[in-house]
Amino acid sequence: MAVARHRFGPQFIVRVAVDSATEIKAGDAVFLDGDDAKPAGSEPWVTDLATTQANFVNHFLGIAQADHPAGSGDVRDFPVDISPLSVYELDCAAETHEIGDTLGMAKASGNALVADQVRKAAAAASCFRCVRRDPIAASRVYVRMQSAYWGINDATRQ
């Protein structure tokens, strides 16, 4: 089971719309598609992982704070944390991490992103920065995020 847990730091919760057909789980990284939130796994695949991750960065909203089962009706006040000061523990590929490492959404089997898992990525393809060193390969990482809807949307300046 995937994990995306708020560990510390102030949250800034925004309320967004979600269409009835969209399934989102608490802890999913979500983006805005027009005026509706969708999980990272719904990001259209373009060319390769780095390009798809970089496209995701351009409209990355934040971390979902609740579940929205598919078919549960349209919602207009779905909670999402967009604070760059929030620190989350996220699932990741087993890798070592240094403070400041940039991470983007992981690739699912096939051509799609995983909504609740990250991996090291180039700055242009990342929404997250590591905030706790893991010198031995770990499958969870502490990160802070940079929402495209908070401050400057420039991963290299995070």
Short mmCIF file of C-alpha atoms in Angstrom, two decimals:
data_model
loop_
_atom_site.label_atom_id
_atom_site.label_comp_id
_atom_site.label_asym_id
_atom_site.label_seq_id
_atom_site.Cartn_x
_atom_site.Cartn_y
_atom_site.Cartn_z
CA MET A 1 0.00 0.00 0.00
CA ALA A 2 1.35 3.40 -0.97
CA VAL A 3 2.00 6.08 1.57
CA ALA A 4 1.88 9.86 1.40
CA ARG A 5 1.81 11.20 4.89
CA HIS A 6 2.07 14.79 6.03
CA ARG A 7 4.92 14.75 8.52
CA PHE A 8 5.37 18.39 9.55
CA GLY A 9 5.19 21.99 8.39
CA PRO A 10 2.22 24.24 7.77
CA GLN A 11 -0.30 23.16 5.19
CA PHE A 12 -2.21 25.48 2.88
CA ILE A 13 -5.39 23.74 1.80
CA VAL A 14 -7.21 24.88 -1.33
CA ARG A 15 -10.63 23.60 -2.38
CA VAL A 16 -10.95 22.46 -6.00
CA ALA A 17 -13.46 20.73 -8.25
CA VAL A 18 -13.34 17.01 -9.10
CA ASP A 19 -15.53 15.37 -11.74
CA SER A 20 -17.71 12.44 -10.73
CA ALA A 21 -15.82 9.92 -12.88
CA THR A 22 -12.40 10.80 -11.42
CA GLU A 23 -10.91 8.58 -8.72
CA ILE A 24 -8.44 10.24 -6.35
CA LYS A 25 -6.94 8.73 -3.22
CA ALA A 26 -5.73 10.70 -0.23
CA GLY A 27 -2.00 11.20 -0.77
CA ASP A 28 -2.15 11.31 -4.57
CA ALA A 29 -0.25 14.06 -6.36
CA VAL A 30 -2.87 15.93 -8.36
CA PHE A 31 -2.88 18.43 -11.19
CA LEU A 32 -5.43 20.82 -12.60
CA ASP A 33 -6.94 19.86 -15.95
CA GLY A 34 -8.88 22.98 -16.82
CA ASP A 35 -10.82 23.58 -13.62
CA ASP A 36 -10.85 19.98 -12.30
CA ALA A 37 -8.27 18.11 -10.21
CA LYS A 38 -6.98 14.77 -11.51
CA PRO A 39 -4.38 12.33 -10.16
CA ALA A 40 -0.90 12.22 -11.71
CA GLY A 41 -1.77 8.90 -13.39
CA SER A 42 -4.19 10.82 -15.63
CA GLU A 43 -1.41 13.02 -17.06
CA PRO A 44 -1.24 12.41 -20.84
CA TRP A 45 1.91 10.51 -21.86
CA VAL A 46 4.12 12.50 -24.23
CA THR A 47 7.23 10.99 -25.86
CA ASP A 48 9.07 9.73 -22.74
CA LEU A 49 9.15 9.86 -18.94
CA ALA A 50 11.16 13.10 -18.66
CA THR A 51 8.85 14.97 -21.05
CA THR A 52 5.71 13.69 -19.32
CA GLN A 53 7.12 14.58 -15.89
CA ALA A 54 8.02 18.08 -17.12
CA ASN A 55 4.51 18.59 -18.50
CA PHE A 56 3.06 17.46 -15.17
CA VAL A 57 5.20 20.04 -13.33
CA ASN A 58 3.54 22.83 -15.33
CA HIS A 59 0.13 22.19 -13.72
CA PHE A 60 0.99 20.23 -10.57
CA LEU A 61 -1.40 21.38 -7.86
CA GLY A 62 -0.44 19.49 -4.69
CA ILE A 63 -1.26 16.49 -2.49
CA ALA A 64 -4.87 15.28 -2.14
CA GLN A 65 -6.13 15.29 1.43
CA ALA A 66 -9.16 13.03 0.94
CA ASP A 67 -10.48 10.16 -1.15
CA HIS A 68 -12.83 10.76 -4.08
CA PRO A 69 -14.17 7.41 -5.38
CA ALA A 70 -15.07 7.27 -9.08
CA GLY A 71 -18.80 7.71 -9.57
CA SER A 72 -19.28 9.53 -6.28
CA GLY A 73 -20.63 12.70 -7.86
CA ASP A 74 -19.11 16.03 -8.78
CA VAL A 75 -17.35 17.80 -5.93
CA ARG A 76 -16.58 21.51 -5.83
CA ASP A 77 -14.64 21.66 -2.55
CA PHE A 78 -12.08 18.84 -2.68
CA PRO A 79 -9.13 19.53 -0.30
CA VAL A 80 -5.57 19.72 -1.68
CA ASP A 81 -2.42 20.90 0.16
CA ILE A 82 -0.30 23.24 -1.99
CA SER A 83 2.12 24.54 0.67
CA PRO A 84 5.83 24.43 -0.16
CA LEU A 85 6.45 24.31 3.61
CA SER A 86 4.64 21.00 4.11
CA VAL A 87 6.85 17.96 4.39
CA TYR A 88 5.46 14.63 3.19
CA GLU A 89 6.74 11.08 3.37
CA LEU A 90 6.23 9.54 -0.08
CA ASP A 91 6.83 6.11 -1.56
CA CYS A 92 9.69 6.01 -4.03
CA ALA A 93 11.93 3.70 -5.98
CA ALA A 94 14.56 2.20 -3.66
CA GLU A 95 17.35 4.75 -3.99
CA THR A 96 19.67 6.83 -1.83
CA HIS A 97 18.71 10.45 -1.24
CA GLU A 98 20.63 13.57 -0.39
CA ILE A 99 19.08 16.78 0.89
CA GLY A 100 18.13 18.82 -2.14
CA ASP A 101 17.72 15.92 -4.57
CA THR A 102 14.94 16.64 -7.05
CA LEU A 103 12.18 14.07 -7.51
CA GLY A 104 9.37 13.68 -10.03
CA MET A 105 6.48 11.30 -10.44
CA ALA A 106 7.45 7.65 -11.02
CA LYS A 107 6.54 5.70 -14.15
CA ALA A 108 3.88 2.99 -14.00
CA SER A 109 4.11 -0.12 -16.12
CA GLY A 110 3.18 1.04 -19.58
CA ASN A 111 3.10 4.71 -20.42
CA ALA A 112 1.65 6.47 -17.39
CA LEU A 113 2.73 8.18 -14.19
CA VAL A 114 2.06 6.75 -10.74
CA ALA A 115 -0.12 9.12 -8.68
CA ASP A 116 1.52 8.38 -5.33
CA GLN A 117 5.15 7.45 -5.97
CA VAL A 118 8.24 9.50 -6.85
CA ARG A 119 11.76 8.90 -8.13
CA LYS A 120 14.86 11.01 -8.69
CA ALA A 121 14.42 13.27 -11.70
CA ALA A 122 16.05 16.22 -13.42
CA ALA A 123 15.05 19.59 -11.95
CA ALA A 124 12.87 20.43 -14.96
CA ALA A 125 10.85 17.24 -14.37
CA SER A 126 10.51 17.52 -10.60
CA CYS A 127 7.81 18.77 -8.23
CA PHE A 128 9.60 17.68 -5.07
CA ARG A 129 12.88 18.17 -3.18
CA CYS A 130 14.33 15.77 -0.63
CA VAL A 131 14.56 17.18 2.91
CA ARG A 132 16.03 14.14 4.74
CA ARG A 133 19.20 12.30 3.78
CA ASP A 134 18.93 8.55 3.16
CA PRO A 135 22.49 7.22 2.63
CA ILE A 136 21.18 3.65 2.32
CA ALA A 137 18.64 2.89 -0.42
CA ALA A 138 15.18 3.60 0.98
CA SER A 139 11.71 3.12 -0.47
CA ARG A 140 10.28 6.20 1.27
CA VAL A 141 11.52 9.76 1.11
CA TYR A 142 10.77 13.00 2.97
CA VAL A 143 10.04 15.81 0.53
CA ARG A 144 8.60 19.27 0.19
CA MET A 145 6.73 20.27 -2.94
CA GLN A 146 6.47 23.15 -5.36
CA SER A 147 2.95 23.65 -6.66
CA ALA A 148 2.53 25.45 -9.97
CA TYR A 149 -0.11 27.45 -8.09
CA TRP A 150 2.13 28.77 -5.32
CA GLY A 151 4.90 31.29 -5.89
CA ILE A 152 7.38 30.78 -8.70
CA ASN A 153 6.89 27.57 -10.67
CA ASP A 154 10.58 26.89 -11.22
CA ALA A 155 11.97 23.65 -9.80
CA THR A 156 15.56 24.86 -10.08
CA ARG A 157 14.73 27.67 -7.62
CA GLN A 158 13.00 25.45 -5.04
#
